[in-house]
PDB file of C-alpha atoms in Angstrom:
ATOM      1  CA  MET A   1      79.116 127.033  61.692  1.00 49.00           C
ATOM      2  CA  ALA A   2      82.655 125.979  61.142  1.00 51.00           C
ATOM      3  CA  ASN A   3      83.347 127.473  64.602  1.00 80.00           C
ATOM      4  CA  LEU A   4      80.443 125.634  66.327  1.00 80.00           C
ATOM      5  CA  LYS A   5      81.823 122.359  64.819  1.00 83.00           C
ATOM      6  CA  SER A   6      85.329 123.071  66.228  1.00 85.00           C
ATOM      7  CA  ILE A   7      83.676 123.669  69.564  1.00 84.00           C
ATOM      8  CA  ARG A   8      81.627 120.621  69.409  1.00 86.00           C
ATOM      9  CA  ASP A   9      84.729 118.491  68.434  1.00 86.00           C
ATOM     10  CA  ARG A  10      86.820 119.966  71.214  1.00 87.00           C
ATOM     11  CA  ILE A  11      84.042 119.252  73.870  1.00 87.00           C
ATOM     12  CA  GLN A  12      84.047 115.671  72.689  1.00 89.00           C
ATOM     13  CA  SER A  13      87.894 115.485  72.876  1.00 88.00           C
ATOM     14  CA  VAL A  14      87.898 116.772  76.510  1.00 88.00           C
ATOM     15  CA  LYS A  15      85.137 114.112  77.504  1.00 88.00           C
ATOM     16  CA  ASN A  16      87.236 111.280  76.155  1.00 89.00           C
ATOM     17  CA  THR A  17      90.313 112.724  77.951  1.00 88.00           C
ATOM     18  CA  ARG A  18      88.241 112.763  81.125  1.00 86.00           C
ATOM     19  CA  LYS A  19      87.092 109.172  80.772  1.00 88.00           C
ATOM     20  CA  ILE A  20      90.825 108.103  80.460  1.00 88.00           C
ATOM     21  CA  THR A  21      92.025 110.110  83.493  1.00 86.00           C
ATOM     22  CA  GLU A  22      89.144 108.725  85.508  1.00 84.00           C
ATOM     23  CA  ALA A  23      90.060 105.153  84.427  1.00 85.00           C
ATOM     24  CA  MET A  24      93.684 105.849  85.500  1.00 83.00           C
ATOM     25  CA  ARG A  25      92.755 107.021  88.793  1.00 80.00           C
ATOM     26  CA  LEU A  26      90.572 104.014  89.538  1.00 81.00           C
ATOM     27  CA  VAL A  27      93.562 101.788  88.404  1.00 81.00           C
ATOM     28  CA  ALA A  28      95.919 103.585  90.710  1.00 78.00           C
ATOM     29  CA  ALA A  29      93.450 103.072  93.457  1.00 76.00           C
ATOM     30  CA  ALA A  30      93.285  99.274  92.845  1.00 77.00           C
ATOM     31  CA  LYS A  31      97.136  99.170  92.973  1.00 76.00           C
ATOM     32  CA  VAL A  32      97.023 101.055  96.263  1.00 73.00           C
ATOM     33  CA  ARG A  33      94.923  98.277  97.647  1.00 71.00           C
ATOM     34  CA  ARG A  34      97.322  95.659  96.393  1.00 73.00           C
ATOM     35  CA  ALA A  35     100.158  97.437  98.001  1.00 70.00           C
ATOM     36  CA  GLN A  36      98.422  97.518 101.184  1.00 67.00           C
ATOM     37  CA  GLU A  37      97.860  93.796 101.072  1.00 70.00           C
ATOM     38  CA  GLN A  38     101.526  93.169 100.247  1.00 70.00           C
ATOM     39  CA  VAL A  39     102.714  95.311 103.348  1.00 67.00           C
ATOM     40  CA  ASN A  40     100.190  93.428 105.644  1.00 67.00           C
ATOM     41  CA  ALA A  41     101.570  90.185 104.187  1.00 71.00           C
ATOM     42  CA  THR A  42     105.401  90.972 104.863  1.00 70.00           C
ATOM     43  CA  ARG A  43     104.652  92.491 108.284  1.00 66.00           C
ATOM     44  CA  PRO A  44     104.806  89.129 110.158  1.00 72.00           C
ATOM     45  CA  PHE A  45     108.358  88.579 109.049  1.00 71.00           C
ATOM     46  CA  ALA A  46     109.531  92.119 109.668  1.00 70.00           C
ATOM     47  CA  ASP A  47     108.205  92.019 113.150  1.00 69.00           C
ATOM     48  CA  ARG A  48     109.579  88.628 114.010  1.00 74.00           C
ATOM     49  CA  LEU A  49     112.970  89.561 112.529  1.00 73.00           C
ATOM     50  CA  ALA A  50     112.954  92.766 114.663  1.00 70.00           C
ATOM     51  CA  GLN A  51     112.145  90.654 117.583  1.00 71.00           C
ATOM     52  CA  VAL A  52     115.153  88.423 117.215  1.00 72.00           C
ATOM     53  CA  LEU A  53     117.448  91.342 116.594  1.00 70.00           C
ATOM     54  CA  TYR A  54     116.018  93.122 119.901  1.00 66.00           C
ATOM     55  CA  GLY A  55     116.643  89.733 121.659  1.00 66.00           C
ATOM     56  CA  LEU A  56     120.209  89.477 120.471  1.00 67.00           C
ATOM     57  CA  GLN A  57     120.912  93.164 121.287  1.00 63.00           C
ATOM     58  CA  GLY A  58     120.080  92.339 124.889  1.00 60.00           C
ATOM     59  CA  ARG A  59     122.526  89.364 125.020  1.00 61.00           C
ATOM     60  CA  LEU A  60     125.575  90.876 123.479  1.00 61.00           C
ATOM     61  CA  ARG A  61     127.058  94.151 122.937  1.00 58.00           C
ATOM     62  CA  PHE A  62     126.900  95.130 118.979  1.00 53.00           C
ATOM     63  CA  GLU A  63     129.518  97.686 119.267  1.00 50.00           C
ATOM     64  CA  ASP A  64     131.861  94.873 120.449  1.00 55.00           C
ATOM     65  CA  ALA A  65     130.892  92.371 117.462  1.00 60.00           C
ATOM     66  CA  ASP A  66     133.300  92.433 114.701  1.00 69.00           C
ATOM     67  CA  LEU A  67     130.815  92.386 111.723  1.00 75.00           C
ATOM     68  CA  PRO A  68     131.434  93.897 108.442  1.00 80.00           C
ATOM     69  CA  LEU A  69     127.855  95.588 108.125  1.00 79.00           C
ATOM     70  CA  LEU A  70     128.315  97.436 111.483  1.00 79.00           C
ATOM     71  CA  GLU A  71     131.924  98.635 110.451  1.00 80.00           C
ATOM     72  CA  GLN A  72     132.146 102.330 110.898  1.00 83.00           C
ATOM     73  CA  ARG A  73     134.802 103.780 108.502  1.00 85.00           C
ATOM     74  CA  GLU A  74     135.874 107.250 107.698  1.00 89.00           C
ATOM     75  CA  VAL A  75     133.452 108.429 104.919  1.00 89.00           C
ATOM     76  CA  GLU A  76     135.059 109.194 101.705  1.00 91.00           C
ATOM     77  CA  ASN A  77     132.785 107.792  99.205  1.00 93.00           C
ATOM     78  CA  VAL A  78     128.940 107.475  99.528  1.00 93.00           C
ATOM     79  CA  GLY A  79     126.585 105.445  97.463  1.00 93.00           C
ATOM     80  CA  LEU A  80     123.220 107.483  96.929  1.00 94.00           C
ATOM     81  CA  VAL A  81     120.269 105.094  96.342  1.00 94.00           C
ATOM     82  CA  VAL A  82     117.374 107.027  94.612  1.00 94.00           C
ATOM     83  CA  ILE A  83     113.963 105.582  94.220  1.00 93.00           C
ATOM     84  CA  SER A  84     111.908 107.004  91.462  1.00 93.00           C
ATOM     85  CA  GLY A  85     109.057 105.892  89.105  1.00 89.00           C
ATOM     86  CA  ASP A  86     109.161 104.376  85.713  1.00 89.00           C
ATOM     87  CA  ARG A  87     106.165 106.451  84.322  1.00 85.00           C
ATOM     88  CA  GLY A  88     104.966 110.080  84.607  1.00 82.00           C
ATOM     89  CA  LEU A  89     101.506 111.594  85.035  1.00 80.00           C
ATOM     90  CA  CYS A  90     101.897 111.620  88.661  1.00 82.00           C
ATOM     91  CA  GLY A  91     102.382 115.189  89.627  1.00 80.00           C
ATOM     92  CA  GLY A  92     105.681 116.339  91.096  1.00 85.00           C
ATOM     93  CA  TYR A  93     106.552 113.017  92.495  1.00 87.00           C
ATOM     94  CA  ASN A  94     109.567 112.171  90.434  1.00 91.00           C
ATOM     95  CA  THR A  95     110.898 115.698  90.410  1.00 91.00           C
ATOM     96  CA  THR A  96     110.718 116.081  94.013  1.00 91.00           C
ATOM     97  CA  VAL A  97     112.762 112.830  94.819  1.00 93.00           C
ATOM     98  CA  ILE A  98     115.259 113.721  92.156  1.00 94.00           C
ATOM     99  CA  ARG A  99     115.841 117.267  93.419  1.00 93.00           C
ATOM    100  CA  ARG A 100     116.334 115.861  97.010  1.00 93.00           C
ATOM    101  CA  ALA A 101     118.853 113.540  95.690  1.00 93.00           C
ATOM    102  CA  GLU A 102     120.674 116.384  93.830  1.00 93.00           C
ATOM    103  CA  ALA A 103     120.587 118.529  96.990  1.00 93.00           C
ATOM    104  CA  ARG A 104     122.174 115.833  99.032  1.00 93.00           C
ATOM    105  CA  ALA A 105     124.945 115.142  96.381  1.00 93.00           C
ATOM    106  CA  ASN A 106     125.703 118.769  96.452  1.00 93.00           C
ATOM    107  CA  GLU A 107     125.906 118.729 100.295  1.00 93.00           C
ATOM    108  CA  LEU A 108     128.436 115.917 100.015  1.00 93.00           C
ATOM    109  CA  THR A 109     130.565 117.592  97.298  1.00 93.00           C
ATOM    110  CA  LYS A 110     130.840 120.614  99.549  1.00 93.00           C
ATOM    111  CA  GLU A 111     132.040 118.430 102.227  1.00 92.00           C
ATOM    112  CA  GLY A 112     134.610 116.969  99.932  1.00 92.00           C
ATOM    113  CA  ILE A 113     133.037 113.544  99.908  1.00 92.00           C
ATOM    114  CA  ASN A 114     132.607 111.515  96.444  1.00 93.00           C
ATOM    115  CA  PHE A 115     129.324 109.951  95.538  1.00 93.00           C
ATOM    116  CA  LYS A 116     127.849 107.590  93.205  1.00 93.00           C
ATOM    117  CA  TYR A 117     124.328 106.809  92.194  1.00 95.00           C
ATOM    118  CA  VAL A 118     122.428 103.592  92.474  1.00 94.00           C
ATOM    119  CA  LEU A 119     119.211 104.394  90.683  1.00 94.00           C
ATOM    120  CA  VAL A 120     115.861 102.749  90.726  1.00 93.00           C
ATOM    121  CA  GLY A 121     113.056 103.932  88.272  1.00 91.00           C
ATOM    122  CA  ARG A 122     113.402 104.924  84.556  1.00 93.00           C
ATOM    123  CA  LYS A 123     112.788 108.695  85.347  1.00 93.00           C
ATOM    124  CA  SER A 124     115.792 109.103  87.792  1.00 93.00           C
ATOM    125  CA  ILE A 125     117.929 106.915  85.322  1.00 94.00           C
ATOM    126  CA  GLN A 126     117.109 109.210  82.357  1.00 93.00           C
ATOM    127  CA  TYR A 127     117.603 112.426  84.353  1.00 93.00           C
ATOM    128  CA  PHE A 128     121.082 111.677  85.752  1.00 94.00           C
ATOM    129  CA  GLN A 129     122.310 110.019  82.503  1.00 93.00           C
ATOM    130  CA  ARG A 130     121.527 112.946  80.474  1.00 92.00           C
ATOM    131  CA  ARG A 131     123.695 115.041  82.986  1.00 90.00           C
ATOM    132  CA  ASN A 132     126.582 112.666  83.049  1.00 90.00           C
ATOM    133  CA  GLN A 133     126.280 111.733  86.696  1.00 91.00           C
ATOM    134  CA  PRO A 134     128.390 108.978  88.177  1.00 91.00           C
ATOM    135  CA  ILE A 135     126.058 105.934  88.173  1.00 91.00           C
ATOM    136  CA  ASP A 136     127.079 102.471  89.419  1.00 91.00           C
ATOM    137  CA  ALA A 137     123.917 100.516  88.891  1.00 91.00           C
ATOM    138  CA  LYS A 138     120.429 101.021  87.435  1.00 93.00           C
ATOM    139  CA  TYR A 139     117.179  99.318  88.038  1.00 92.00           C
ATOM    140  CA  SER A 140     114.000  99.764  85.994  1.00 89.00           C
ATOM    141  CA  GLY A 141     110.823  97.806  85.080  1.00 86.00           C
ATOM    142  CA  LEU A 142     110.146  96.875  88.625  1.00 82.00           C
ATOM    143  CA  GLU A 143     106.574  95.820  89.755  1.00 77.00           C
ATOM    144  CA  GLN A 144     104.249  98.519  90.737  1.00 74.00           C
ATOM    145  CA  VAL A 145     103.731  96.625  94.009  1.00 75.00           C
ATOM    146  CA  PRO A 146     107.497  95.677  94.823  1.00 83.00           C
ATOM    147  CA  THR A 147     108.573  92.247  95.606  1.00 84.00           C
ATOM    148  CA  ALA A 148     111.079  90.862  97.947  1.00 83.00           C
ATOM    149  CA  ALA A 149     113.027  89.495  94.974  1.00 88.00           C
ATOM    150  CA  GLU A 150     113.605  93.060  93.549  1.00 90.00           C
ATOM    151  CA  ALA A 151     114.603  94.368  97.004  1.00 90.00           C
ATOM    152  CA  ALA A 152     117.081  91.441  97.544  1.00 90.00           C
ATOM    153  CA  GLU A 153     118.557  92.121  94.001  1.00 92.00           C
ATOM    154  CA  ILE A 154     119.166  95.617  95.124  1.00 92.00           C
ATOM    155  CA  ALA A 155     120.529  94.780  98.492  1.00 91.00           C
ATOM    156  CA  ASP A 156     123.065  92.416  96.762  1.00 91.00           C
ATOM    157  CA  GLU A 157     124.509  95.325  94.898  1.00 92.00           C
ATOM    158  CA  LEU A 158     124.694  97.542  97.869  1.00 92.00           C
ATOM    159  CA  LEU A 159     126.407  94.814 100.028  1.00 91.00           C
ATOM    160  CA  SER A 160     128.898  94.332  97.246  1.00 91.00           C
ATOM    161  CA  LEU A 161     129.561  98.136  97.208  1.00 91.00           C
ATOM    162  CA  PHE A 162     130.070  98.337 100.854  1.00 91.00           C
ATOM    163  CA  LEU A 163     131.961  95.162 101.654  1.00 89.00           C
ATOM    164  CA  SER A 164     134.382  95.863  98.747  1.00 90.00           C
ATOM    165  CA  GLU A 165     134.934  99.458 100.251  1.00 89.00           C
ATOM    166  CA  SER A 166     133.843 100.992  97.089  1.00 91.00           C
ATOM    167  CA  VAL A 167     131.614 103.120  99.208  1.00 92.00           C
ATOM    168  CA  ASP A 168     131.942 103.872 102.998  1.00 92.00           C
ATOM    169  CA  ARG A 169     128.364 104.767 103.622  1.00 92.00           C
ATOM    170  CA  VAL A 170     125.146 103.940 101.683  1.00 92.00           C
ATOM    171  CA  GLU A 171     122.270 106.535 101.748  1.00 93.00           C
ATOM    172  CA  LEU A 172     118.662 105.920 100.722  1.00 92.00           C
ATOM    173  CA  VAL A 173     116.732 108.729  99.062  1.00 93.00           C
ATOM    174  CA  TYR A 174     113.031 107.885  98.653  1.00 91.00           C
ATOM    175  CA  THR A 175     109.516 109.374  99.029  1.00 88.00           C
ATOM    176  CA  LYS A 176     107.778 108.584 102.321  1.00 82.00           C
ATOM    177  CA  PHE A 177     103.888 108.054 102.118  1.00 76.00           C
ATOM    178  CA  VAL A 178     102.009 110.501 104.361  1.00 72.00           C
ATOM    179  CA  SER A 179      98.652 110.478 102.982  1.00 68.00           C
ATOM    180  CA  LEU A 180      96.919 110.442  99.529  1.00 65.00           C
ATOM    181  CA  ILE A 181      97.540 114.181  98.864  1.00 68.00           C
ATOM    182  CA  SER A 182     100.932 114.367 100.819  1.00 69.00           C
ATOM    183  CA  SER A 183     104.397 112.744 100.693  1.00 76.00           C
ATOM    184  CA  ARG A 184     107.863 113.937 101.472  1.00 84.00           C
ATOM    185  CA  PRO A 185     111.271 112.945 100.228  1.00 88.00           C
ATOM    186  CA  VAL A 186     113.788 111.575 102.984  1.00 88.00           C
ATOM    187  CA  VAL A 187     117.448 110.610 103.135  1.00 90.00           C
ATOM    188  CA  GLN A 188     118.093 107.461 105.229  1.00 88.00           C
ATOM    189  CA  THR A 189     121.336 105.828 106.116  1.00 88.00           C
ATOM    190  CA  LEU A 190     121.340 102.173 105.091  1.00 87.00           C
ATOM    191  CA  LEU A 191     124.890 101.046 105.636  1.00 85.00           C
ATOM    192  CA  PRO A 192     126.815 100.753 107.970  1.00 87.00           C
ATOM    193  CA  LEU A 193     123.682  99.502 110.033  1.00 78.00           C
ATOM    194  CA  ASP A 194     123.121 101.317 113.256  1.00 71.00           C
ATOM    195  CA  PRO A 195     122.495  98.984 116.292  1.00 61.00           C
ATOM    196  CA  GLN A 196     120.201 101.511 117.731  1.00 59.00           C
ATOM    197  CA  GLY A 197     117.800 101.187 114.824  1.00 54.00           C
ATOM    198  CA  PHE A 198     117.033  97.525 115.659  1.00 53.00           C
ATOM    199  CA  GLU A 199     114.820  98.560 118.604  1.00 52.00           C
ATOM    200  CA  ALA A 200     111.147  97.781 117.661  1.00 48.00           C
ATOM    201  CA  GLN A 201     109.045 100.742 117.231  1.00 52.00           C
ATOM    202  CA  ASP A 202     105.457 101.420 116.859  1.00 48.00           C
ATOM    203  CA  ASP A 203     104.262 101.779 113.197  1.00 51.00           C
ATOM    204  CA  GLU A 204     100.969 102.891 111.373  1.00 53.00           C
ATOM    205  CA  ILE A 205      99.153 100.916 108.684  1.00 51.00           C
ATOM    206  CA  PHE A 206      97.575 102.975 106.080  1.00 51.00           C
ATOM    207  CA  ARG A 207      94.193 101.511 104.603  1.00 53.00           C
ATOM    208  CA  LEU A 208      92.410 102.966 101.272  1.00 50.00           C
ATOM    209  CA  THR A 209      88.605 103.311 101.894  1.00 53.00           C
ATOM    210  CA  THR A 210      85.691 104.892 100.216  1.00 51.00           C
ATOM    211  CA  ARG A 211      83.138 107.090 101.814  1.00 52.00           C
ATOM    212  CA  GLY A 212      80.378 108.927 100.191  1.00 52.00           C
ATOM    213  CA  GLY A 213      81.958 108.134  96.778  1.00 49.00           C
ATOM    214  CA  GLN A 214      85.405 109.603  97.665  1.00 53.00           C
ATOM    215  CA  PHE A 215      88.649 107.762  98.470  1.00 50.00           C
ATOM    216  CA  GLU A 216      90.085 108.071 102.124  1.00 54.00           C
ATOM    217  CA  VAL A 217      92.881 106.885 104.050  1.00 52.00           C
ATOM    218  CA  GLU A 218      92.419 105.344 107.434  1.00 55.00           C
ATOM    219  CA  ARG A 219      95.276 105.035 109.757  1.00 53.00           C
ATOM    220  CA  SER A 220      95.832 102.585 112.634  1.00 56.00           C
ATOM    221  CA  LYS A 221      98.458 102.048 115.051  1.00 55.00           C
ATOM    222  CA  VAL A 222     100.506  98.979 115.397  1.00 51.00           C
ATOM    223  CA  THR A 223     102.274  98.329 118.537  1.00 52.00           C
ATOM    224  CA  ALA A 224     105.366  96.215 118.070  1.00 51.00           C
ATOM    225  CA  GLU A 225     106.062  93.667 120.851  1.00 55.00           C
ATOM    226  CA  THR A 226     109.635  93.495 122.277  1.00 54.00           C
ATOM    227  CA  ARG A 227     110.551  90.678 124.310  1.00 57.00           C
ATOM    228  CA  SER A 228     114.101  89.779 125.543  1.00 57.00           C
ATOM    229  CA  PHE A 229     115.467  86.319 125.247  1.00 53.00           C
ATOM    230  CA  PRO A 230     115.652  84.351 128.617  1.00 57.00           C
ATOM    231  CA  GLN A 231     118.807  84.594 130.355  1.00 57.00           C
ATOM    232  CA  ASP A 232     119.305  80.886 130.377  1.00 53.00           C
ATOM    233  CA  MET A 233     118.642  80.401 126.807  1.00 58.00           C
ATOM    234  CA  ILE A 234     121.479  78.631 125.090  1.00 61.00           C
ATOM    235  CA  PHE A 235     122.394  79.212 121.384  1.00 61.00           C
ATOM    236  CA  GLU A 236     123.484  76.316 119.210  1.00 66.00           C
ATOM    237  CA  GLN A 237     125.489  78.716 117.236  1.00 65.00           C
ATOM    238  CA  ASP A 238     127.538  81.809 118.462  1.00 69.00           C
ATOM    239  CA  PRO A 239     125.096  84.658 118.793  1.00 66.00           C
ATOM    240  CA  VAL A 240     127.637  86.824 116.553  1.00 72.00           C
ATOM    241  CA  GLN A 241     127.285  84.262 113.725  1.00 76.00           C
ATOM    242  CA  ILE A 242     123.540  84.329 113.918  1.00 74.00           C
ATOM    243  CA  LEU A 243     123.630  88.235 114.045  1.00 75.00           C
ATOM    244  CA  ASP A 244     125.872  88.056 110.944  1.00 75.00           C
ATOM    245  CA  ALA A 245     123.244  85.893 109.089  1.00 78.00           C
ATOM    246  CA  LEU A 246     120.365  88.039 110.115  1.00 78.00           C
ATOM    247  CA  LEU A 247     121.742  91.620 109.278  1.00 82.00           C
ATOM    248  CA  PRO A 248     121.491  91.059 105.495  1.00 84.00           C
ATOM    249  CA  LEU A 249     117.829  90.031 105.836  1.00 85.00           C
ATOM    250  CA  TYR A 250     117.350  93.168 107.895  1.00 84.00           C
ATOM    251  CA  LEU A 251     118.754  95.190 105.196  1.00 86.00           C
ATOM    252  CA  ASN A 252     116.714  93.547 102.583  1.00 88.00           C
ATOM    253  CA  ASN A 253     113.457  94.278 104.800  1.00 85.00           C
ATOM    254  CA  GLN A 254     114.598  98.068 104.883  1.00 86.00           C
ATOM    255  CA  ILE A 255     114.941  98.251 101.177  1.00 89.00           C
ATOM    256  CA  LEU A 256     111.537  96.576 100.608  1.00 88.00           C
ATOM    257  CA  ARG A 257     109.936  98.726 103.066  1.00 84.00           C
ATOM    258  CA  ALA A 258     111.261 101.846 101.258  1.00 86.00           C
ATOM    259  CA  LEU A 259     110.293 100.487  97.797  1.00 88.00           C
ATOM    260  CA  GLN A 260     106.803 100.092  99.324  1.00 84.00           C
ATOM    261  CA  GLU A 261     106.527 103.542 100.755  1.00 82.00           C
ATOM    262  CA  ALA A 262     107.660 104.771  97.394  1.00 86.00           C
ATOM    263  CA  ALA A 263     105.239 102.774  95.394  1.00 85.00           C
ATOM    264  CA  ALA A 264     102.436 103.921  97.693  1.00 81.00           C
ATOM    265  CA  SER A 265     103.408 107.554  97.357  1.00 83.00           C
ATOM    266  CA  GLU A 266     103.693 107.316  93.500  1.00 85.00           C
ATOM    267  CA  LEU A 267     100.234 105.774  93.093  1.00 82.00           C
ATOM    268  CA  ALA A 268      98.782 108.227  95.589  1.00 81.00           C
ATOM    269  CA  ALA A 269     100.294 111.150  93.562  1.00 84.00           C
ATOM    270  CA  ARG A 270      98.956 109.523  90.356  1.00 83.00           C
ATOM    271  CA  MET A 271      95.443 109.354  91.901  1.00 81.00           C
ATOM    272  CA  THR A 272      95.668 112.909  92.943  1.00 81.00           C
ATOM    273  CA  ALA A 273      96.937 114.151  89.443  1.00 83.00           C
ATOM    274  CA  MET A 274      94.222 111.987  87.534  1.00 85.00           C
ATOM    275  CA  ASN A 275      91.549 113.281  90.006  1.00 81.00           C
ATOM    276  CA  ALA A 276      92.585 117.127  89.288  1.00 82.00           C
ATOM    277  CA  ALA A 277      92.952 116.216  85.600  1.00 84.00           C
ATOM    278  CA  SER A 278      89.272 114.850  85.732  1.00 83.00           C
ATOM    279  CA  ASP A 279      88.019 117.930  87.635  1.00 84.00           C
ATOM    280  CA  ASN A 280      89.845 120.304  85.160  1.00 88.00           C
ATOM    281  CA  ALA A 281      88.264 118.355  82.230  1.00 87.00           C
ATOM    282  CA  THR A 282      84.736 118.675  83.873  1.00 87.00           C
ATOM    283  CA  GLU A 283      85.225 122.419  84.274  1.00 89.00           C
ATOM    284  CA  LEU A 284      86.570 122.845  80.698  1.00 89.00           C
ATOM    285  CA  VAL A 285      83.531 121.053  79.304  1.00 88.00           C
ATOM    286  CA  LYS A 286      81.234 123.322  81.154  1.00 89.00           C
ATOM    287  CA  SER A 287      83.070 126.342  79.790  1.00 89.00           C
ATOM    288  CA  LEU A 288      83.134 125.065  76.357  1.00 88.00           C
ATOM    289  CA  THR A 289      79.524 124.160  76.505  1.00 87.00           C
ATOM    290  CA  LEU A 290      78.636 127.763  77.608  1.00 89.00           C
ATOM    291  CA  THR A 291      80.880 129.149  74.728  1.00 86.00           C
ATOM    292  CA  TYR A 292      79.118 126.642  72.269  1.00 85.00           C
ATOM    293  CA  ASN A 293      75.818 127.986  73.448  1.00 87.00           C
ATOM    294  CA  LYS A 294      76.695 131.536  73.067  1.00 86.00           C
ATOM    295  CA  ALA A 295      77.963 130.986  69.727  1.00 83.00           C
ATOM    296  CA  ARG A 296      74.951 128.967  68.491  1.00 84.00           C
ATOM    297  CA  GLN A 297      72.668 131.517  69.877  1.00 85.00           C
ATOM    298  CA  ALA A 298      74.755 134.255  68.032  1.00 82.00           C
ATOM    299  CA  ALA A 299      74.487 132.308  64.788  1.00 79.00           C
ATOM    300  CA  ILE A 300      70.676 131.878  65.083  1.00 83.00           C
ATOM    301  CA  THR A 301      70.306 135.470  65.797  1.00 84.00           C
ATOM    302  CA  GLN A 302      72.513 136.556  62.735  1.00 80.00           C
ATOM    303  CA  GLU A 303      70.324 134.193  60.724  1.00 79.00           C
ATOM    304  CA  ILE A 304      67.146 135.733  61.833  1.00 83.00           C
ATOM    305  CA  LEU A 305      68.596 139.216  61.122  1.00 79.00           C
ATOM    306  CA  GLU A 306      69.468 138.079  57.689  1.00 76.00           C
ATOM    307  CA  ILE A 307      65.865 136.894  56.927  1.00 78.00           C
ATOM    308  CA  VAL A 308      64.246 139.965  58.478  1.00 75.00           C
ATOM    309  CA  GLY A 309      66.822 142.221  56.423  1.00 74.00           C
ATOM    310  CA  GLY A 310      65.918 140.192  53.262  1.00 72.00           C
ATOM    311  CA  ALA A 311      62.257 140.403  53.651  1.00 69.00           C
ATOM    312  CA  GLU A 312      62.317 144.049  54.151  1.00 70.00           C
ATOM    313  CA  ALA A 313      64.279 144.533  50.968  1.00 70.00           C
ATOM    314  CA  LEU A 314      61.765 142.509  49.090  1.00 68.00           C
ATOM    315  CA  GLY A 315      58.965 144.467  50.487  1.00 59.00           C
TER     316      GLY A 315
END
């Protein structure tokens, strides 16, 4: 009977765990929706900024503009910005982006280029601190739905590093959202800015929906409008000065977009991990229930045999 009680207790424990994992999956889904709303809210500003930069690009040659953020220098030091999460229970999300950052650092070392980390997320901070890696700045405790203020704080640090020539290039390592079950780590050059990257490009919007009780992702194409400024437009300020003021905003927007992509990837990974955990718990409950029924049946059979054996002995 003690064995039956332990099995019963384990079944109840697994059921309680399943309730927790299911609740965490639903919370992650709600946060994915919030992240979608924020992306849609920030899109008009990003689109208008891209249009202005595209218009300025048509009126002057960026290559001839003497702007610090466009300055191409011989690369001796690189700043690696690594975006991870603050928490676990999200599958291999954190491990994947950390390994990609390590691989990029090894590539730079082989080329004879020094590097230093700017770390976003408690998981990457703990990992690289334990290995005594060169860390310039650390950011943790960010909102799960990233804000423009957080992106601006990180951008200020990166601008300081680049303009002071502490680093000659800044690269961003983050996880790009593909779908609820797929994401991939990417490396993107942030600084110096590439004038060719200012051209408006088509984009995709991901929407989390439910169908038949299951979460799905719907994709929709967004076509960015590009219009050149009229040739007779007169600027109140020198276009180079306008460009110099807009480039930091463009950098902020690039970082915010990367934070949003990383957050969506983390939440999707957590949803997938918690869904798998819930499914595993359901299967384990079925297995334990079958084991319990077999043990209970064996115990009843044993009792019957003992009663029959005792009756025969008395007879």
